[in-house]
mmCIF file of C-alpha atoms in Angstrom:
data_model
loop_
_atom_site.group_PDB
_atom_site.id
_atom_site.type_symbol
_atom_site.label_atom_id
_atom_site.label_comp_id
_atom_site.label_asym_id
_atom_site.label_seq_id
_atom_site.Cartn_x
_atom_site.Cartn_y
_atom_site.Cartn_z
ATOM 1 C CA UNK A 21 39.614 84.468 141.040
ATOM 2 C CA UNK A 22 40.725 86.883 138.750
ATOM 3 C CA UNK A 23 39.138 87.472 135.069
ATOM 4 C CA UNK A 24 41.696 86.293 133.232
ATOM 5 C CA UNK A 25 41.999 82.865 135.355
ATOM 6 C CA UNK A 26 38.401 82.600 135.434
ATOM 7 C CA UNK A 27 38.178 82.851 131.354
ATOM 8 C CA UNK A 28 40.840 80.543 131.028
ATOM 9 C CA UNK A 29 38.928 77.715 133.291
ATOM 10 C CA UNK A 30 35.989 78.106 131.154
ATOM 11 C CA UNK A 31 37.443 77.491 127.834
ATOM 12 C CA UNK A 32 38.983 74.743 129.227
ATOM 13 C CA UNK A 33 36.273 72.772 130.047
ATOM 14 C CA UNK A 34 34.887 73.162 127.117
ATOM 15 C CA UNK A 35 35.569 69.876 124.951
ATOM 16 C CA UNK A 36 36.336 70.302 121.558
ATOM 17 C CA UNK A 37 33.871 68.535 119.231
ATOM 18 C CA UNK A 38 33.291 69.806 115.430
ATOM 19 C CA UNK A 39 30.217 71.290 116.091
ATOM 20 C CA UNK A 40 31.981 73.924 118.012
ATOM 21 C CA UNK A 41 33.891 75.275 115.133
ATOM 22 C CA UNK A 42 32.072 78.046 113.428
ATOM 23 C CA UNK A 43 31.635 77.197 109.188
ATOM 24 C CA UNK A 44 33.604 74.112 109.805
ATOM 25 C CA UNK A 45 32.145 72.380 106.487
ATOM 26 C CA UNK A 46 32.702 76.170 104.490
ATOM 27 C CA UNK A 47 35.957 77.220 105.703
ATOM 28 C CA UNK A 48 39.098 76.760 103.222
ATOM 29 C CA UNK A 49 42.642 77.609 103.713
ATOM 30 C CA UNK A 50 44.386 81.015 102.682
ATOM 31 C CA UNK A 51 46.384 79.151 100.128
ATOM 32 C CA UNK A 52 43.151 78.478 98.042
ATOM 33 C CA UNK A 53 41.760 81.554 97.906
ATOM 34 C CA UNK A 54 44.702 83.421 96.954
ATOM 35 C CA UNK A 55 45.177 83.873 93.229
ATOM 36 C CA UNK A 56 48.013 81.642 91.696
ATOM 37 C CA UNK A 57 50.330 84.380 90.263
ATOM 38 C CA UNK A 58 51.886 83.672 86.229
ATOM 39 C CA UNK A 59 55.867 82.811 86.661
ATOM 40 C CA UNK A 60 56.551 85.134 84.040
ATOM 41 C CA UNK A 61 60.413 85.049 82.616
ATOM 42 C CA UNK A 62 62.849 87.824 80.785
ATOM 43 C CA UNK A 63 66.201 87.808 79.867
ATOM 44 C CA UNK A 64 68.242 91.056 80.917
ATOM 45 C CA UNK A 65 71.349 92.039 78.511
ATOM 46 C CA UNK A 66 73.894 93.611 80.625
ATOM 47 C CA UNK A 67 76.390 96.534 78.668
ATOM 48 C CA UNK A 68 78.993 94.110 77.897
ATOM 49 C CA UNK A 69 76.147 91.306 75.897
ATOM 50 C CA UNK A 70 76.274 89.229 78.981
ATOM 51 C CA UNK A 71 72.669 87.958 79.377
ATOM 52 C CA UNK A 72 70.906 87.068 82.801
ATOM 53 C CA UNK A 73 67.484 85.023 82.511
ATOM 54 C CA UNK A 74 65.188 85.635 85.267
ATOM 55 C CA UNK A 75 62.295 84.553 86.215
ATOM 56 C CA UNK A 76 59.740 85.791 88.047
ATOM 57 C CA UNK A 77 55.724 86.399 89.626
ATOM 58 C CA UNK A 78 53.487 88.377 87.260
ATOM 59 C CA UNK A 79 53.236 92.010 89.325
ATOM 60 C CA UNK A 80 56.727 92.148 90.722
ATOM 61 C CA UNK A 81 58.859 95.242 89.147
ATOM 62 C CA UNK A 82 61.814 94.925 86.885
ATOM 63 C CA UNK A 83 63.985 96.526 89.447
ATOM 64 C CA UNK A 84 63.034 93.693 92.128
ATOM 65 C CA UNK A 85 63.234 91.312 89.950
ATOM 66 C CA UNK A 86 67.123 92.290 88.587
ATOM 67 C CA UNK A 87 68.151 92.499 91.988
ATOM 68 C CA UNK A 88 66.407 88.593 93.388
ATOM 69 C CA UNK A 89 68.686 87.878 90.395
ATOM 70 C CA UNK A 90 71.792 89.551 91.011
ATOM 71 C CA UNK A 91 71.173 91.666 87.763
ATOM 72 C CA UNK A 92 73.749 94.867 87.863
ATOM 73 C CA UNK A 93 70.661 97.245 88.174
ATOM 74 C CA UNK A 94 71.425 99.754 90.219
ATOM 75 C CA UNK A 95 67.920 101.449 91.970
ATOM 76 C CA UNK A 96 69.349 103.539 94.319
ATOM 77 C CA UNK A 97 66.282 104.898 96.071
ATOM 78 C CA UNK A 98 64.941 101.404 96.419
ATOM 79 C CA UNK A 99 61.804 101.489 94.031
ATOM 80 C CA UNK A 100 60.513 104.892 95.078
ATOM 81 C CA UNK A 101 60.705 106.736 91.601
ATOM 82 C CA UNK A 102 63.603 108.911 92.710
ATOM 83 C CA UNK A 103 66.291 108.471 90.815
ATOM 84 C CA UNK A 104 67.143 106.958 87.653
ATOM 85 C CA UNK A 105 69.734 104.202 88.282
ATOM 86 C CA UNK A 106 66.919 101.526 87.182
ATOM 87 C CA UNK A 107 66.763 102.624 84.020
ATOM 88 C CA UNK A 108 66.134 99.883 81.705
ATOM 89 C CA UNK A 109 65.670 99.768 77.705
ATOM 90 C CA UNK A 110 62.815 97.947 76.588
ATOM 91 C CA UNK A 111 61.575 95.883 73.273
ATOM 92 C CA UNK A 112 59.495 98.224 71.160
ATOM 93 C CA UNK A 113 57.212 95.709 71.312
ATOM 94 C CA UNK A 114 56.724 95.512 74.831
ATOM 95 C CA UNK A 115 56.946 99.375 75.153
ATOM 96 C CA UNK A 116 53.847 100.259 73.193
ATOM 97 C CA UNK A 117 51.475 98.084 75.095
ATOM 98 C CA UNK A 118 52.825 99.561 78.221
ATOM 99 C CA UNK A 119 50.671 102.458 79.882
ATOM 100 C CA UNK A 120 52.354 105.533 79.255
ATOM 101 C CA UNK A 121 54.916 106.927 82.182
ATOM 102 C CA UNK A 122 53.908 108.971 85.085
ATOM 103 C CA UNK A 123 55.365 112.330 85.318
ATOM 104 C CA UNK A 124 57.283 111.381 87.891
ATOM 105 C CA UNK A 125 58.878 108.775 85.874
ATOM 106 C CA UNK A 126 59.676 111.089 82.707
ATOM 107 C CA UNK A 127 61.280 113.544 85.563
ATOM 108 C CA UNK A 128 63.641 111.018 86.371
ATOM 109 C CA UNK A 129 64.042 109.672 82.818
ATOM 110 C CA UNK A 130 65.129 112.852 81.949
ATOM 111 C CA UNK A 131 68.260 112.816 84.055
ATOM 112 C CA UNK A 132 68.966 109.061 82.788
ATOM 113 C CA UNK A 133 72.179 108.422 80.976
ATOM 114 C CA UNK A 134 71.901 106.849 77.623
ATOM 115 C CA UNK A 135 67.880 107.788 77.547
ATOM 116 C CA UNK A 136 66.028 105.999 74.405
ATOM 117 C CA UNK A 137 62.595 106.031 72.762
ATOM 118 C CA UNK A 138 62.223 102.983 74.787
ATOM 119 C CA UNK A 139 63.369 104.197 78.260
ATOM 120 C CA UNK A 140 61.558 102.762 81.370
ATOM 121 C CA UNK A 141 62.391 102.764 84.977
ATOM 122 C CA UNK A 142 62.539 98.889 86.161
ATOM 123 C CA UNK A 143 60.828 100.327 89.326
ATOM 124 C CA UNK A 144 57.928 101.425 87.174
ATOM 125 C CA UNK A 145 57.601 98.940 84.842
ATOM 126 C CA UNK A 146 55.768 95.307 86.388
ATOM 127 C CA UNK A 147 56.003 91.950 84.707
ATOM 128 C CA UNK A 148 52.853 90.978 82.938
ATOM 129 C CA UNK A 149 51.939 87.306 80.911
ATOM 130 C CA UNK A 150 52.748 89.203 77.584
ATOM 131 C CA UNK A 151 56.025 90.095 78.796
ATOM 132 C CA UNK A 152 57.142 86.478 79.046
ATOM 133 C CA UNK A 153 60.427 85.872 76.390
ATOM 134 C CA UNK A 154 61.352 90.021 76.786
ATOM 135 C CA UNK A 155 65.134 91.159 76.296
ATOM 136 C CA UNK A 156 65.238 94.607 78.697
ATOM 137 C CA UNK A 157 68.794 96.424 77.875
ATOM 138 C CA UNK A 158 71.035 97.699 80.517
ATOM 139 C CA UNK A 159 72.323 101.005 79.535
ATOM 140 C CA UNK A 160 76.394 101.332 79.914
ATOM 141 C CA UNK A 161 75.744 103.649 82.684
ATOM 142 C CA UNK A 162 74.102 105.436 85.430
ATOM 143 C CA UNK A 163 74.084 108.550 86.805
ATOM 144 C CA UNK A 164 73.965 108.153 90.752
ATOM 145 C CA UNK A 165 73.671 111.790 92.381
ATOM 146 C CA UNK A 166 73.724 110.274 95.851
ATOM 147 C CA UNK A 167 77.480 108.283 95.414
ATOM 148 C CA UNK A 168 78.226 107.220 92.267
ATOM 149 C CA UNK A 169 78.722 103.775 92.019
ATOM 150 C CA UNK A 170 77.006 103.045 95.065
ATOM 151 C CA UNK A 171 74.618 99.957 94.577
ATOM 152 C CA UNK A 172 72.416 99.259 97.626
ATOM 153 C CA UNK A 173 72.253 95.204 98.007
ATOM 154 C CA UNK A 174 68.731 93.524 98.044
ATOM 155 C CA UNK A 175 67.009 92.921 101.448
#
């Protein structure tokens, strides 16, 4: 008989009964133990004064969070602080309580179009409770060494 056969006989005849299961009376499922993220929910103002409300879980980026809402924010390299097609302008507000760019970011921001005091990447920047009510800008363009115009569609 091989192992494999003979392993599988075994557990068979095993009944099941409660005491068999290990922590039975302690175990809980995943759902419970995982933190209940904050819905947290912005409005983006595109160029033209259209506005977009959006709504999303504390932690996810602005750039993520445009494009599950079919927000025309560009992010050409896909969240990996890149480029600077996600550039979004923020509430002075909201800015100042924000920790203060990488300087991988302010590479980038420098080659942004229409660059303000303000100036985030949406990749960069991730919802938080206090952002809840926020107006981000869309700046009237982007530059887009790669192709311009190109927008890469959400997975």
């Amino acid at each position: 008989m091989s192992i494999l056969r003979l392993a599988t006989a075994r557990t068979a005849a095993v009944p099941f009964r409660p005491q068999n299961r290990i922590l039975q009376q302690h175990t809980l499922p995943f759902s419970a133990l995982a933190p209940v993220a904050k819905q947290v929910t912005v409005t983006f103002v595109e160029p033209d004064g259209a506005e977009i409300e959006a709504t999303g879980e504390e932690g996810t980026n602005l750039m993520e969070l445009a494009h599950e809402n079919d927000v025309d924010l560009e992010g050409a390299c896909e969240g990996a602080c890149a480029c600077s097609t996600c550039h979004v302008i923020l509430e002075d507000k909201i800015y100042d309580e924000l920790p203060e760019p990488s300087d991988e970011e302010n590479d980038m921001l420098d080659l942004a179009f229409g660059l303000t005091d303000t100036s985030r990447l949406g990749c960069q920047v991730e919802l938080t409770p206090d952002m809840e009510g926020m107006r981000i800008k869309l700046p009237s363009a982007t530059r887009n060494f790669y192709v311009d115009g190109a927008k890469p569609a959400h997975h």
